[in-house]
XYZ file of C-alpha atoms in Angstrom:
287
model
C 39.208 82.567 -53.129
C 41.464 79.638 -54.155
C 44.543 77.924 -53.659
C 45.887 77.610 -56.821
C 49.015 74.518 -57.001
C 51.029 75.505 -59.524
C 53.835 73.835 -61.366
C 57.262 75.316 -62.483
C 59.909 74.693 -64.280
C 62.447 71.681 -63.036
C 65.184 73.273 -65.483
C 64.388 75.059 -68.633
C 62.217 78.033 -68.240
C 60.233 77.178 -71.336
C 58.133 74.950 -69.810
C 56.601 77.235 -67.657
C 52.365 77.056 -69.224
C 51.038 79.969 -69.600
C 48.277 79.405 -67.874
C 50.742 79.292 -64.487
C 52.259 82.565 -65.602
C 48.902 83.993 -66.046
C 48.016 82.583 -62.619
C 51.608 83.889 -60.932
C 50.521 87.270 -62.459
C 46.759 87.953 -61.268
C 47.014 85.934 -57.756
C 47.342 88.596 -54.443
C 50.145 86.510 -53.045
C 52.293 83.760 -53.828
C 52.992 80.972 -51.200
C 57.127 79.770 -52.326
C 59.041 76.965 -50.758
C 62.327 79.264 -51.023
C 61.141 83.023 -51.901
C 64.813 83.971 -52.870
C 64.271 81.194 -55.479
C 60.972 82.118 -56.689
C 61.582 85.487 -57.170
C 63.783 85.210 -59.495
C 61.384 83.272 -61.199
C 58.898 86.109 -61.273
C 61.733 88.359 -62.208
C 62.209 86.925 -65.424
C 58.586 86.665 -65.954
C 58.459 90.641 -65.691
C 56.402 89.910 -62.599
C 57.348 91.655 -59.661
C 56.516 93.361 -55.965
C 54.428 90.205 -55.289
C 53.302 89.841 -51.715
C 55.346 85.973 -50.532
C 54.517 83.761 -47.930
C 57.222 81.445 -47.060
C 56.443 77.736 -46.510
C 59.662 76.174 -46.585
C 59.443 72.440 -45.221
C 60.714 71.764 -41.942
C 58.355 74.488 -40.495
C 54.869 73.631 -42.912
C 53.562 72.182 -40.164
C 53.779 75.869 -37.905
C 52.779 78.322 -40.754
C 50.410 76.530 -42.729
C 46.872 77.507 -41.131
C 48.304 80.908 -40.553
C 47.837 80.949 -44.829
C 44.809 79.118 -44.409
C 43.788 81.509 -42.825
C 44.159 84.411 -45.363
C 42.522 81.998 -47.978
C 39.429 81.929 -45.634
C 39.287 85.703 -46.221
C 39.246 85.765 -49.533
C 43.326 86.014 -50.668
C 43.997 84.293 -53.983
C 47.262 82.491 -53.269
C 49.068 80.364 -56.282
C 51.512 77.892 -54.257
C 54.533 76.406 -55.831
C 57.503 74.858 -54.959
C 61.089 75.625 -55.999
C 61.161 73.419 -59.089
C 57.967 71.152 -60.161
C 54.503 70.270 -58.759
C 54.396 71.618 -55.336
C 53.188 68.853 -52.975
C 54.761 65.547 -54.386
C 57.648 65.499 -52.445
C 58.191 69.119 -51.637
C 56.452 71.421 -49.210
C 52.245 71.444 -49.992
C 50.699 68.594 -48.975
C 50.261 69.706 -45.779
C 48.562 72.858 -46.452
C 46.613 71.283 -49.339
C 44.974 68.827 -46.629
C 44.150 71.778 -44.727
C 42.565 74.247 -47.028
C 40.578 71.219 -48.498
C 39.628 70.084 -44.546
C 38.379 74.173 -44.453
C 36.376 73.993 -47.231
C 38.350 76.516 -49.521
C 38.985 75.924 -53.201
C 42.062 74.090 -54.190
C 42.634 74.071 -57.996
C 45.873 72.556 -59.860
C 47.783 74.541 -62.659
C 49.443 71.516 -63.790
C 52.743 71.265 -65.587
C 56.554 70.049 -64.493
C 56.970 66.674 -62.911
C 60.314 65.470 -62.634
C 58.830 61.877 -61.869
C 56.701 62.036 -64.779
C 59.096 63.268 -67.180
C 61.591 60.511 -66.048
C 58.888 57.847 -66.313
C 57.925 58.710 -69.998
C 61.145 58.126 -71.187
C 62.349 54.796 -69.026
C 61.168 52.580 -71.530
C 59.975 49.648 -69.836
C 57.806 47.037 -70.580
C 55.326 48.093 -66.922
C 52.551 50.453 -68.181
C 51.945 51.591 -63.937
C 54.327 52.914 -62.039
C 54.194 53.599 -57.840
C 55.955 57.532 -56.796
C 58.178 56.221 -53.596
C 59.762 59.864 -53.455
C 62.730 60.168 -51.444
C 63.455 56.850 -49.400
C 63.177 56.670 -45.652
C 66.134 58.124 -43.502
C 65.845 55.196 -40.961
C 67.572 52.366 -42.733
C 64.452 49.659 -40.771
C 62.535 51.900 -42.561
C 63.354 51.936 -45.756
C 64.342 48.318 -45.557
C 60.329 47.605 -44.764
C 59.080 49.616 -47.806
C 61.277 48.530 -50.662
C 60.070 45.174 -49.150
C 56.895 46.172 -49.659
C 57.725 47.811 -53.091
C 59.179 44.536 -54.371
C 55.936 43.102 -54.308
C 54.443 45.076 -57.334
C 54.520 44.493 -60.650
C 55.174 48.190 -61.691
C 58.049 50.297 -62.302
C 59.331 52.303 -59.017
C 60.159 55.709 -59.001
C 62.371 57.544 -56.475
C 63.720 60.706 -55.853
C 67.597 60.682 -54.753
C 70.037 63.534 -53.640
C 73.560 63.677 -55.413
C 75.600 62.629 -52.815
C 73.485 59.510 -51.837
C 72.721 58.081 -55.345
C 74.908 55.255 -55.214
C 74.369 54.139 -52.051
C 70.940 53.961 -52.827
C 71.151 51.964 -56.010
C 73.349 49.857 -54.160
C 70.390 49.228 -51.892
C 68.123 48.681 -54.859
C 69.663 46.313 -56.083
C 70.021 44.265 -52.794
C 66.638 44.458 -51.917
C 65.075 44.043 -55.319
C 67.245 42.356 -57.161
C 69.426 43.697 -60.103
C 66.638 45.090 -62.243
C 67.407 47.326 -65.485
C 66.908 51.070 -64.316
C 67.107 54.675 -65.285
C 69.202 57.472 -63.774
C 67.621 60.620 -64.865
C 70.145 63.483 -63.901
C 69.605 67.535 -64.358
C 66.103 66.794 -66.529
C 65.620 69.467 -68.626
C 68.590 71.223 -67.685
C 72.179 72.323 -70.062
C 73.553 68.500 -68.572
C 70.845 66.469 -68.820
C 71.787 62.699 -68.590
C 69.804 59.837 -68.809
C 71.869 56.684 -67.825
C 70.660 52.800 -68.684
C 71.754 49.778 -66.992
C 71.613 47.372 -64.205
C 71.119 48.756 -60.611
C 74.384 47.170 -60.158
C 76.007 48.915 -62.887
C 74.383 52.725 -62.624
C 75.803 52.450 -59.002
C 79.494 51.884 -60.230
C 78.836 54.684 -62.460
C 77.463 56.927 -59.876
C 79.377 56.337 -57.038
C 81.667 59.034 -56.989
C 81.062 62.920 -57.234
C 77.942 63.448 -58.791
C 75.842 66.353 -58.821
C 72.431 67.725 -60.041
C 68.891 66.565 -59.410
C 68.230 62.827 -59.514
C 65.480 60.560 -60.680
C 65.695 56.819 -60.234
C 63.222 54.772 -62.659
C 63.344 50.858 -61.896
C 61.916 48.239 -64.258
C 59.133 45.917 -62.292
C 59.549 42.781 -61.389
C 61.096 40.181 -63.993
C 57.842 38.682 -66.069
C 57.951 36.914 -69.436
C 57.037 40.410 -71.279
C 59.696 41.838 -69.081
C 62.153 39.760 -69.712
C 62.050 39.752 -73.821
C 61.902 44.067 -73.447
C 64.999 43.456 -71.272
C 66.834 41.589 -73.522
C 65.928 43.690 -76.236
C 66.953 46.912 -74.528
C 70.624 46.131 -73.331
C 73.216 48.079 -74.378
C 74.838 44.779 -75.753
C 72.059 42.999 -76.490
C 72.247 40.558 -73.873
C 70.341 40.443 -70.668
C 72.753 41.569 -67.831
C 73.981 38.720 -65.022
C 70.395 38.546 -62.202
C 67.868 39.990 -64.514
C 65.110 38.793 -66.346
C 66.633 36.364 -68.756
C 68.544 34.363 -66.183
C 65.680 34.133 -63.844
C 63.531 32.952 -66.410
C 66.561 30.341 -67.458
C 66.829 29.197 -63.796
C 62.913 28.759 -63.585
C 62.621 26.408 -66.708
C 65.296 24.493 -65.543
C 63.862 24.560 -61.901
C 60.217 23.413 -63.183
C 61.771 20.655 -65.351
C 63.366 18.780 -62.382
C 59.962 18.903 -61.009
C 59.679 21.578 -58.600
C 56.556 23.018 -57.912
C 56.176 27.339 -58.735
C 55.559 27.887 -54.649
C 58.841 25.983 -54.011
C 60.954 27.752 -56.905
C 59.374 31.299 -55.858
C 61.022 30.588 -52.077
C 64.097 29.361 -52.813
C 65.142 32.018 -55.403
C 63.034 34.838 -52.745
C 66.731 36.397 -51.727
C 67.294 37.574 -55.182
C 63.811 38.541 -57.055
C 60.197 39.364 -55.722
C 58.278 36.190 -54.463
C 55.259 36.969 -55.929
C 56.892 37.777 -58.921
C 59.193 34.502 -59.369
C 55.867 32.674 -58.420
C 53.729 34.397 -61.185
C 56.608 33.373 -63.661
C 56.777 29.976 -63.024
C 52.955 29.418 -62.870
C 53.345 31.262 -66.624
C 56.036 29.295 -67.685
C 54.475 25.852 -66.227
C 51.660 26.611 -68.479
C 53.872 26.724 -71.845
């Protein structure tokens, strides 16, 4: 029988498909990140005296094929998390990899994504976006992938706890420049907040207590396109001191004293993508 991935809510109960309640209902056994949390979830479905398997995720790794192993004789388990797609960035993946390496059925109930939710309403000028998830403990670490992450011409999503938010933006805007982002607090929830701004200035606004679930959405690297949304999207109507309209200023100027785009893209490399400042000014030089 299958392993059915099923989404839940990340806030208002509503969203739950029916299709996943349907699911929740008819499966033998239901495989929860925090069973305390999920069954209250099948408590207000009217669905109750489920059989659970926990899988919380600091032990996947131990109790994972001991569920594979029920699959492989013929349980019907529906796995979720405690809010959204189980798997992206929450206890799954793991198990999914090993079901799938076992040959057993694996079918998604889609539904909830914090990330996507988040990214549909950034409104940025980027039509891909990378997932980053939650950011490396290890600050080497994290340094080397938002290196990495600078490099693409996409909006970057991240998941963030409370307490850390503004540090984190902090660090955004360091190692990526100060790009217009998107705070996405509580989605779906009674205090749902969606904050605009600069990294710099969402991590003034966030730096002291904050609480909830938190989605970071940041605009991709500064490009021509990017540059005229940016202006146009400002609260004031200006673009905001290091993003796109002053880097496209500075590159003008830069390529009218005769600098070539390689030179320009390593001398302004501390403060925006590489690639990015070189794609601009090879744009620009062709104007």
């Amino acid at each position: 029988m299958p392993l059915y991935v099923v989404a839940t809510p990340i806030g208002n109960l509503q969203d739950l498909t029916a299709r996943a309640r349907e699911v929740l209902a008819k499966c033998e056994g239901v495989v929860a990140e925090d069973t305390r949390y999920t069954g209250q979830l099948l408590k207000h479905l009217g669905i109750e005296k489920k059989p659970f398997h926990s899988l919380p995720g600091f032990d996947e790794a131990r109790r994972a094929d001991a569920i594979v192993a029920q699959l492989a004789e013929g349980a019907s388990l529906a796995l979720v998390t405690d809010a959204g797609t189980p798997a992206v960035s929450d206890p799954g993946a793991l198990l999914v990899r090993r079901a799938v390496a076992k040959g057993i059925r694996v079918v998604p109930v889609p539904g909830p994504s914090a990330a996507i939710a988040a990214v549909s309403v950034s409104g940025f000028a980027e039509p891909s976006f990378h997932f980053a998830g939650f950011l490396p403990r290890k600050s080497s670490a994290r340094a080397a992938l938002l290196s990495q992450l600078g490099l693409l011409s996409a909006q970057l999503v991240f998941y963030e706890s409370p307490h850390r938010v503004g540090a984190t933006l902090r660090e955004l805007a360091a190692a990526l420049g100060d790009r217009p982002a998107l705070v996405a607090r509580e989605l779906t929830k009674v205090h749902e907040e969606l904050a605009r701004g600069t990294l710099s200035e969402l991590a003034a606004r966030f730096s002291g207590d904050v609480r909830g679930e938190i989605v970071i959405v940041v605009s991709g690297p500064a490009d021509a396109d990017a540059q005229e949304h940016s202006g146009r999207t400002q609260e004031h109507g200006d673009a905001a001191p290091g993003t796109g309209g002053d880097l496209a200023s500075e590159v003008r100027e830069r390529l009218a004293r005769g600098e070539r785009p390689k030179e320009i893209a390593q001398t302004l490399s501390a403060r925006f993508s590489k690639r990015a400042v070189y794609q601009l000014a090879l744009k620009l030089k062709k104007q």
